[in-house]
Short mmCIF file of C-alpha atoms in Angstrom, two decimals:
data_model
loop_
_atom_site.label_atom_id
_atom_site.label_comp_id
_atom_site.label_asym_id
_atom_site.label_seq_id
_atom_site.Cartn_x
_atom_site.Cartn_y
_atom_site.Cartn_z
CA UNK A 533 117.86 102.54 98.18
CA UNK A 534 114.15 101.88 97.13
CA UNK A 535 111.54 103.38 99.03
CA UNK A 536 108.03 102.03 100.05
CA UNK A 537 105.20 104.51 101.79
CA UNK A 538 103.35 103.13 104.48
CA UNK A 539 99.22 103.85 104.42
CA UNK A 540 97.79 105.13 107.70
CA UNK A 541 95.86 102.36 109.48
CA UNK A 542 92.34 102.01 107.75
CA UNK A 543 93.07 104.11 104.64
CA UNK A 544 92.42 102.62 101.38
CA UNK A 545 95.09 103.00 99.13
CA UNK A 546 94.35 103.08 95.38
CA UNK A 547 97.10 102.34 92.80
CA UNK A 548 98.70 105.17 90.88
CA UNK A 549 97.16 105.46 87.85
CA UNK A 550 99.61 104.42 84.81
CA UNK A 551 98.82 107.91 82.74
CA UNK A 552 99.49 109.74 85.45
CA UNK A 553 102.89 108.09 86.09
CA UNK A 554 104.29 108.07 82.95
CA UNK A 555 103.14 111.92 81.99
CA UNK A 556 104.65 112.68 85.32
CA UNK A 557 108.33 111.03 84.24
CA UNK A 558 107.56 112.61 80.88
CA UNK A 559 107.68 116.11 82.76
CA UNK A 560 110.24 115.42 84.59
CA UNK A 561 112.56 114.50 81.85
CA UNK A 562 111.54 117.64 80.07
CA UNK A 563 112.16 120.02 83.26
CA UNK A 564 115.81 118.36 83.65
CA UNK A 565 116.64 118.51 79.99
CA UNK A 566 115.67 122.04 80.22
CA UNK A 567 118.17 122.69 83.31
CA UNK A 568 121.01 121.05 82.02
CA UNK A 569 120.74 122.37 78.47
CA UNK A 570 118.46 125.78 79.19
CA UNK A 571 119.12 127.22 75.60
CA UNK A 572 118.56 124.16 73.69
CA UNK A 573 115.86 123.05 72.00
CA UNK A 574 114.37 119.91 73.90
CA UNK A 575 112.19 117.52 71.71
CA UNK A 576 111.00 114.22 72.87
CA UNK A 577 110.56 111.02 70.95
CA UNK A 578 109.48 107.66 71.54
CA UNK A 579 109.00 105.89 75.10
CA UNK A 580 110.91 102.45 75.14
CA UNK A 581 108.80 99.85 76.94
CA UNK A 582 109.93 98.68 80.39
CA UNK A 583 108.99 97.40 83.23
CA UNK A 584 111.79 98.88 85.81
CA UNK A 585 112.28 102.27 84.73
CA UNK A 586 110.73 105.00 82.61
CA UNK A 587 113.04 105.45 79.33
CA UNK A 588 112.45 108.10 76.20
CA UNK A 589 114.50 109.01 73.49
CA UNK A 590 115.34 112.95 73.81
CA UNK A 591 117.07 115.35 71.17
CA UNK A 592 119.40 118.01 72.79
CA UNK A 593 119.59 120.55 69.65
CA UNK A 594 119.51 117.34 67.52
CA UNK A 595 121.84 115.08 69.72
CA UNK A 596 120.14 111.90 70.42
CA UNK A 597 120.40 111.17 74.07
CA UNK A 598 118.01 108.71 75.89
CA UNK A 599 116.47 109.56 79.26
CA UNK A 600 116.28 107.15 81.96
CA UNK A 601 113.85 107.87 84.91
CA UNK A 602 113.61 105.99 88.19
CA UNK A 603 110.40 106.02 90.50
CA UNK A 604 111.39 105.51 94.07
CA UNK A 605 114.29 103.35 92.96
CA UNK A 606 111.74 100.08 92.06
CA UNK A 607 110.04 98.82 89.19
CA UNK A 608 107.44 100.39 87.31
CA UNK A 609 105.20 97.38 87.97
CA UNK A 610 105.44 97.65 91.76
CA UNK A 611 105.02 101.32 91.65
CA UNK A 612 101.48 101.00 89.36
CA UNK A 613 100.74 97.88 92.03
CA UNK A 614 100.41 99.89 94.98
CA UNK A 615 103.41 98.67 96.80
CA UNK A 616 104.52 102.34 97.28
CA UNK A 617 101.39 103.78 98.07
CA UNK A 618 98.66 105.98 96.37
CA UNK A 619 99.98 108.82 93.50
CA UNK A 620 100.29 111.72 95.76
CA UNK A 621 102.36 109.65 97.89
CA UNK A 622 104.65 108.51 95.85
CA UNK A 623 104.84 112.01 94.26
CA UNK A 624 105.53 113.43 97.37
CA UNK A 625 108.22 110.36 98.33
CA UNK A 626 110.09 110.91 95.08
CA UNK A 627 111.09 114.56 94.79
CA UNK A 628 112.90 113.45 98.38
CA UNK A 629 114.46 110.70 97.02
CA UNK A 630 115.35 112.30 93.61
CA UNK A 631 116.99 114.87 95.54
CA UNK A 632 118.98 111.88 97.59
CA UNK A 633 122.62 111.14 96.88
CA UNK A 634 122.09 107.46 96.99
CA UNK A 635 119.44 107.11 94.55
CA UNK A 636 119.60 104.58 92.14
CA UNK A 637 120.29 106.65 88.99
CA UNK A 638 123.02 108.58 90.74
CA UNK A 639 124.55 105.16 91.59
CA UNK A 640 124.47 104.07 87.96
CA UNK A 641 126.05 107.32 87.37
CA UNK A 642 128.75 107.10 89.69
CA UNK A 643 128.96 103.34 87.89
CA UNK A 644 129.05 104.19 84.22
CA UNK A 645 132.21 106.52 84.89
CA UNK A 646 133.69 103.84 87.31
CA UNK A 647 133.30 101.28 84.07
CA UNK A 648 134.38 103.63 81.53
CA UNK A 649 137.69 104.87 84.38
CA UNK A 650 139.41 102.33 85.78
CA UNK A 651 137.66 99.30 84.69
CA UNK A 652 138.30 100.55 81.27
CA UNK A 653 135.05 99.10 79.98
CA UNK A 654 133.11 100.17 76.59
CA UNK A 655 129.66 101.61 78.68
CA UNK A 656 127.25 104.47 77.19
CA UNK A 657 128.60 108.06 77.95
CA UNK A 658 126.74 110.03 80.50
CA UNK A 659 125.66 113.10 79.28
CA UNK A 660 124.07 115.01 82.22
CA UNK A 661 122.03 114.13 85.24
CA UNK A 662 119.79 116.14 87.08
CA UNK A 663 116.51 116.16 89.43
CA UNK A 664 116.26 112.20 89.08
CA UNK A 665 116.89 111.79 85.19
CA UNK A 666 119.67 110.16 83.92
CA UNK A 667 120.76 111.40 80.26
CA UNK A 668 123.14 108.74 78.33
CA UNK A 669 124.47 108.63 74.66
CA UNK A 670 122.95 105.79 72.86
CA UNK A 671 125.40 102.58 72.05
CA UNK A 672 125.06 101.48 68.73
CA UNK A 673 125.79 97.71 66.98
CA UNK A 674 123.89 94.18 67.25
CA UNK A 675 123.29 93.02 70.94
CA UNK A 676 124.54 89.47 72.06
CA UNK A 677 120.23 88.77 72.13
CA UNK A 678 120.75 89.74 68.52
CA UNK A 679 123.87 87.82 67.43
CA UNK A 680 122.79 84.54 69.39
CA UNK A 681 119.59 84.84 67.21
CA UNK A 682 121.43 85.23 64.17
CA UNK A 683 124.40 83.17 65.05
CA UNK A 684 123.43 80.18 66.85
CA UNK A 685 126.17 77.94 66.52
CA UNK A 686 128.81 80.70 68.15
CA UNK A 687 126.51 81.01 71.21
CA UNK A 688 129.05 79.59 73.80
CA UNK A 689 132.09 82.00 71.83
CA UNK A 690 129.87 84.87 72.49
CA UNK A 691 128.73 84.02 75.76
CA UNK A 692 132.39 83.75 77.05
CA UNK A 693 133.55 86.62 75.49
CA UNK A 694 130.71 88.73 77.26
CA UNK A 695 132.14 87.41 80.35
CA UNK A 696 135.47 87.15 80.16
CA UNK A 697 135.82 91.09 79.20
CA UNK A 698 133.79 92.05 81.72
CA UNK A 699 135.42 89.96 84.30
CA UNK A 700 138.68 91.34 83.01
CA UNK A 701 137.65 94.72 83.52
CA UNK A 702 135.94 94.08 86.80
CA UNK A 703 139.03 92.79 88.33
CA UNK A 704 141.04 95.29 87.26
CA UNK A 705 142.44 98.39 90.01
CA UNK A 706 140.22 101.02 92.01
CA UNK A 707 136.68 99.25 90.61
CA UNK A 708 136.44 97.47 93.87
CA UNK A 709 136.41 100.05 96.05
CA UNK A 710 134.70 102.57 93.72
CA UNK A 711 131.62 99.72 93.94
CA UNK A 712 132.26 99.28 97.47
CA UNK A 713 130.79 102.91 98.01
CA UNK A 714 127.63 103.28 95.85
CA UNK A 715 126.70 99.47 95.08
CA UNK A 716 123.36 98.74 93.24
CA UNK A 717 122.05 95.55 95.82
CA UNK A 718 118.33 96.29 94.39
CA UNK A 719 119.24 94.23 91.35
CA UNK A 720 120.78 90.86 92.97
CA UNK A 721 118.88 87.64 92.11
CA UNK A 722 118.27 85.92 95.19
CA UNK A 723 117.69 89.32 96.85
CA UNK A 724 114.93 90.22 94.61
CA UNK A 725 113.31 86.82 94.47
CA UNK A 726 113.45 86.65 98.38
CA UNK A 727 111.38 90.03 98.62
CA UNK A 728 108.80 88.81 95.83
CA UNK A 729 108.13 85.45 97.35
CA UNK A 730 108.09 86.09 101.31
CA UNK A 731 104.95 84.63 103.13
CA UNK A 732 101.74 86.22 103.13
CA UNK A 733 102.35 88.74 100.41
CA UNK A 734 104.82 86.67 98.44
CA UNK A 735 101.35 84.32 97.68
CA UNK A 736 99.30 87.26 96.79
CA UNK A 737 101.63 88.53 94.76
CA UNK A 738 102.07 85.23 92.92
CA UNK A 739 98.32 84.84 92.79
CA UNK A 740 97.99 87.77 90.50
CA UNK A 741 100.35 86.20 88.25
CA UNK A 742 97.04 83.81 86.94
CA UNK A 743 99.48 81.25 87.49
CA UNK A 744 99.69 80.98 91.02
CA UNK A 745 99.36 76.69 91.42
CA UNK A 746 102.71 76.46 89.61
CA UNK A 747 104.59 79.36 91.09
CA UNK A 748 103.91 79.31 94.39
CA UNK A 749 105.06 75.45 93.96
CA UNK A 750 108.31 76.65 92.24
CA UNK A 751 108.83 79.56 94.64
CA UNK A 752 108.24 77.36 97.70
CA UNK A 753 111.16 74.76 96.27
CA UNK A 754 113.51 77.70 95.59
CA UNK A 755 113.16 79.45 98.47
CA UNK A 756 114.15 75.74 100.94
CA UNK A 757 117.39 75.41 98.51
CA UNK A 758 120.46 76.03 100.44
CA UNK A 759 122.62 78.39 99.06
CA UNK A 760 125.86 77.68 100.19
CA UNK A 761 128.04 80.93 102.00
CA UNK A 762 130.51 82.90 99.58
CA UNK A 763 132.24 85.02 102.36
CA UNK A 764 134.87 86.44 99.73
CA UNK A 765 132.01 87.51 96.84
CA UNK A 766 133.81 89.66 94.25
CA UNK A 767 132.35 92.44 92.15
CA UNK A 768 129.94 91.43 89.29
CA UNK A 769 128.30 93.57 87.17
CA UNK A 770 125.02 92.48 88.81
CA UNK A 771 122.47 92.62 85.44
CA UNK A 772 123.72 91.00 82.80
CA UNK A 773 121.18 90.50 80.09
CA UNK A 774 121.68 89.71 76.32
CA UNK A 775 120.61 93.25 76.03
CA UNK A 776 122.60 94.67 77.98
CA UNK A 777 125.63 93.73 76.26
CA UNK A 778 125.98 95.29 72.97
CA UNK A 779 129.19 95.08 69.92
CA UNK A 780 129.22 98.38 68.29
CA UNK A 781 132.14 97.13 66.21
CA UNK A 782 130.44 94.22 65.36
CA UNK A 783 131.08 90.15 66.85
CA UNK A 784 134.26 90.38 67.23
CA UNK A 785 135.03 93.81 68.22
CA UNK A 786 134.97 94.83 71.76
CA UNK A 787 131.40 94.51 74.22
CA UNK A 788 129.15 97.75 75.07
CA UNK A 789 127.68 97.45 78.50
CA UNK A 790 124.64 99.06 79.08
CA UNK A 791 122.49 99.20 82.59
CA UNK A 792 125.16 98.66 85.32
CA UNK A 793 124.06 96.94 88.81
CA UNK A 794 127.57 96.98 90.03
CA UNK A 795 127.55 95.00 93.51
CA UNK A 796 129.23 92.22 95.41
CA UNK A 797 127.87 88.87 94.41
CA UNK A 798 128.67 85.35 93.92
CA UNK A 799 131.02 84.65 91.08
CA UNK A 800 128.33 82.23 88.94
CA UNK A 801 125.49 85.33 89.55
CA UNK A 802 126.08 87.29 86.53
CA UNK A 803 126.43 84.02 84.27
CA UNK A 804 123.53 82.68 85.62
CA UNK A 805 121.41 85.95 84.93
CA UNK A 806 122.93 85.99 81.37
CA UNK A 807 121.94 81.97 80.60
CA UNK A 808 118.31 82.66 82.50
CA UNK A 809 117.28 85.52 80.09
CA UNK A 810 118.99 83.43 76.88
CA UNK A 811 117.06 80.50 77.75
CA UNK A 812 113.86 82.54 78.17
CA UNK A 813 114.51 84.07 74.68
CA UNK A 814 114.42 80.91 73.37
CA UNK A 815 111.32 80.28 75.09
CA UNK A 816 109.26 82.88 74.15
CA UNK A 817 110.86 83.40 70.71
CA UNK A 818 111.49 79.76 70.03
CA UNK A 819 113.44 79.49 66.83
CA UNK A 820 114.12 76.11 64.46
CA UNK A 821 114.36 73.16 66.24
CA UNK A 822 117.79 72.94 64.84
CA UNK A 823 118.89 76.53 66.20
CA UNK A 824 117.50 75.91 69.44
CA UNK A 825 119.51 73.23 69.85
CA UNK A 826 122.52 74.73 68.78
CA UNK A 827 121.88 77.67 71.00
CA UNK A 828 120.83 75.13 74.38
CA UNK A 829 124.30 73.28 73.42
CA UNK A 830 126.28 76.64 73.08
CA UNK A 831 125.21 77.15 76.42
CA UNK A 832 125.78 74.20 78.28
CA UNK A 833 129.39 74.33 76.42
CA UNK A 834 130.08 78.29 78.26
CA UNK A 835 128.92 76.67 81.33
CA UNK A 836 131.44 73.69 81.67
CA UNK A 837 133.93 75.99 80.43
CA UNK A 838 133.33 78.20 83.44
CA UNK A 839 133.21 74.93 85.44
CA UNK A 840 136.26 73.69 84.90
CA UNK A 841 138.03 76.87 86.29
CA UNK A 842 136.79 76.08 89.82
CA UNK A 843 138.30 74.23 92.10
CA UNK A 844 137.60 70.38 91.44
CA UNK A 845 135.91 70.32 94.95
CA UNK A 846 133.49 72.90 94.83
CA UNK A 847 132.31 72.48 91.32
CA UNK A 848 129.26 70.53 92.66
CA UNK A 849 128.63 73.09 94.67
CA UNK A 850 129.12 76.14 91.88
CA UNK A 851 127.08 74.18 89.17
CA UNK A 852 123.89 73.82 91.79
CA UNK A 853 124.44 77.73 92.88
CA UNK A 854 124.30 78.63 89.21
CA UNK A 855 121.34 76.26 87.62
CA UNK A 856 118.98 77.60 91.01
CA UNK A 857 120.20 81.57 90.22
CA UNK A 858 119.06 80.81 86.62
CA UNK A 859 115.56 79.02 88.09
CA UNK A 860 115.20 82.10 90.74
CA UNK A 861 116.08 85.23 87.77
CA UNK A 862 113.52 83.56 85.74
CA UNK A 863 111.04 83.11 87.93
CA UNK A 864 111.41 87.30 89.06
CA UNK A 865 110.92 88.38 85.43
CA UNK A 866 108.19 86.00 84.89
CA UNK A 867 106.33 87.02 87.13
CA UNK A 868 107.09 90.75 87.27
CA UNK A 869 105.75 90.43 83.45
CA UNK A 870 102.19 88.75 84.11
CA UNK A 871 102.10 91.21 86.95
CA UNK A 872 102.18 94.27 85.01
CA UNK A 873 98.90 96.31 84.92
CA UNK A 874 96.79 97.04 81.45
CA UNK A 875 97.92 100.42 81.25
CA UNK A 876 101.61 99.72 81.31
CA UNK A 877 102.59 99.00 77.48
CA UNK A 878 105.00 96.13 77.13
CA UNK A 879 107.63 95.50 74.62
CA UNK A 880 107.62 92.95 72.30
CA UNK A 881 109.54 90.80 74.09
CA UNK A 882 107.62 91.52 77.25
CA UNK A 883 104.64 90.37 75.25
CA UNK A 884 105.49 86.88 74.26
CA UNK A 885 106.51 86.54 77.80
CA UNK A 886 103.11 86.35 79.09
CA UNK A 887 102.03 84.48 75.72
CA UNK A 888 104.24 81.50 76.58
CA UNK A 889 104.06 81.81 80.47
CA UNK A 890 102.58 78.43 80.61
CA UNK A 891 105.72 77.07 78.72
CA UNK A 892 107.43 78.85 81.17
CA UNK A 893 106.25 77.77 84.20
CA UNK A 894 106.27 73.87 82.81
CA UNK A 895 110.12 74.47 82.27
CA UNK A 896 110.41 75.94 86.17
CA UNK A 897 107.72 73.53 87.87
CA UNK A 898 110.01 70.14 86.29
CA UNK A 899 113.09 72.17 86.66
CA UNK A 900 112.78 72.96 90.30
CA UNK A 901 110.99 69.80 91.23
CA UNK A 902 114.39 67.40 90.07
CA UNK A 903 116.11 69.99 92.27
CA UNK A 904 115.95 67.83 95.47
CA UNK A 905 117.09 64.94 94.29
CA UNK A 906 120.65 63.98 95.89
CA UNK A 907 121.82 63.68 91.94
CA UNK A 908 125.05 65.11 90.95
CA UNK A 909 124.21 68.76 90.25
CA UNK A 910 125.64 67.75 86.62
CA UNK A 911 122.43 65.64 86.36
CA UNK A 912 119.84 68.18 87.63
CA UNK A 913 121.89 70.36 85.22
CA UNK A 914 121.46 67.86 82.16
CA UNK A 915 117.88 67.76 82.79
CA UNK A 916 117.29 71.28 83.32
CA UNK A 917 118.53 71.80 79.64
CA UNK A 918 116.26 68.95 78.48
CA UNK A 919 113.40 70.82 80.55
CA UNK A 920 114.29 74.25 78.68
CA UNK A 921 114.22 72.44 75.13
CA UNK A 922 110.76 70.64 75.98
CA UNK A 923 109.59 74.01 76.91
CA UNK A 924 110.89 75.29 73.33
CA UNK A 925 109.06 73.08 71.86
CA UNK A 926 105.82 72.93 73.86
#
């Protein structure tokens, strides 16, 4: 589980520098490379940008491997923020909890082979882990982000495809119990958003965001939605992101996923996560009016789709669940984004992110403020879409 370190009352904590944290992960990626492989010879390439967890491509005696490296089991952001204390703190925190068997790269160890076993699911292979560093193969092919981009008009195909082979898999013998025992809770949706927005430091957190009017207006409105119980939640795959979903056989071969966050969860969560971070694409990346459209319909199309298999009674009650997962998810990454400190590099996507956070938040602040409205959740649904297309456009 993730780890926080507490100061001593009246110390002054200061942030861990970014250089320092990322030459640390560096080393440490190098030192485990070294004990897995120790007559290999170990070269490291480039850093991928993220915000959750340090990742570098590696060459084992020329096999391309990537590294994944987790600090404390939370996101880079909140590690350069402070929220785990000063550098020789952490440092000290996370040899212990590299060393611990329920830390969150050992989970998503124990997950990958539980995907690739018995839920028979295309995932990357794991190629060694040791002292806190996760070593995978890469996956190759186009990811959904990718195809949706290119292929607008089969958006809802693709989008139901994604899910239907992962809830195929999911269901299938042995995964439930095998999840049961090293689940990855740190990446639910309403779990993280209720830990970023909670009272006093919820609203400084969202006052760093340099958008704080709109999102501590949006958070407040999310956080007094009722979210029904689900007392029988089934396994989802917990962070399901265009990205994370990739065809190495091309469209119409089988799905690749990448990133696992295995847990029990409501049945709408992993859609919801999936439609937040396609919308948000669009956003930031807005393409033709025409493909936007085509995309925004797509969507709404997978979503009745999934609709119509629930139970006539509680489809109300699904359809809200999803469309405020969707408004929650986006608001996490949004902010997590224009929360990130100077010397953490972005990627590209990251980037236009904070460029269009003020289309963003005008999406979220209409978006959430229709929410309490005793319409039909169809309606708040219908305008939500109209909401993300202004915000295209804007």
């Amino acid at each position: 589980m993730a780890q926080t370190v507490t100061a001593a009352r009246g110390a002054v904590l200061m942030p861990p520098p970014a250089e320092a944290v990322l030459s640390y992960a560096a080393g440490q990626t190098v030192k485990a490379a070294e004990a897995l492989w120790p007559a290999a010879v170990i070269r490291l390439g480039e850093v991928a940008p993220s915000v959750t967890s340090y990742v570098q491509r590696v060459e084992v005696d020329g096999r391309p491997l990537f590294a994944k490296v987790s600090i404390l089991g939370v996101s880079l952001v909140s590690v350069l923020r402070g929220v785990c204390g000063d550098w020789e703190s952490v440092k000290a925190a996370q040899a212990a909890y590299a060393a611990s068997p329920g830390s969150l790269l050992r989970r998503e160890v124990l997950q990958l082979k539980t995907l690739a076993g018995p839920a028979r699911l295309r995932v990357p292979k794991v190629a060694g882990y040791a002292s806190g560093v996760l070593f995978t193969e890469p996956v190759t092919g186009p990811s959904l982000a990718d195809l949706i981009l290119r292929e607008p008009h089969r958006t809802a195909d693709l989008l139901g495809r994604v899910v239907d082979e992962l809830a195929t898999g999911l269901r299938r013998p042995g995964v439930a119990a095998r999840v049961d025992r090293a689940p990855i809770g740190e990446r639910s949706i309403s779990g993280t958003f209720l830990r970023k927005f909670n009272g006093i430091s919820g609203s400084s957190y969202v006052n760093q965001t340099g958008h704080g009017d709109v999102l501590t207006a949006v958070a407040s409105r999310l956080r007094k939605a009722k979210i029904a119980p689900a007392p029988n939640q089934r396994v989802i795959f917990g962070d399901l992101k265009p990205e994370h979903a990739h065809f190495p056989d091309g469209p119409d071969g089988p799905v690749a996923f990448l990133d696992p966050g295995l847990q029990r969860g409501r049945p709408c969560a992993d859609a919801a996560k999936l439609m937040s971070r396609t919308v948000l694409n669009l956003v930031c990346c807005p393409p033709t009016p025409h493909d936007a459209r085509a995309v925004l319909s797509g969507i709404a199309a997978f979503v009745a789709a999934l609709n119509a298999r629930v139970d006539e009674a509680d489809r109300d009650a699904w359809l809200r669940q999803l469309v405020l997962l969707w408004l929650m998810d986006t608001t996490n990454i949004l902010s997590t984004y224009l929360t990130a400190p100077p010397g953490l590099p972005l990627s590209a996507h990251g980037a236009a992110v904070v460029t269009r956070a003020g289309a963003v938040c005008q999406m979220l602040e209409h978006a959430s403020a229709t929410m309490a409205s005793r319409t039909p959740a169809r309606t708040w649904w219908r305008l939500c879409l109209d909401d993300a297309l202004m915000a295209v456009s804007a």
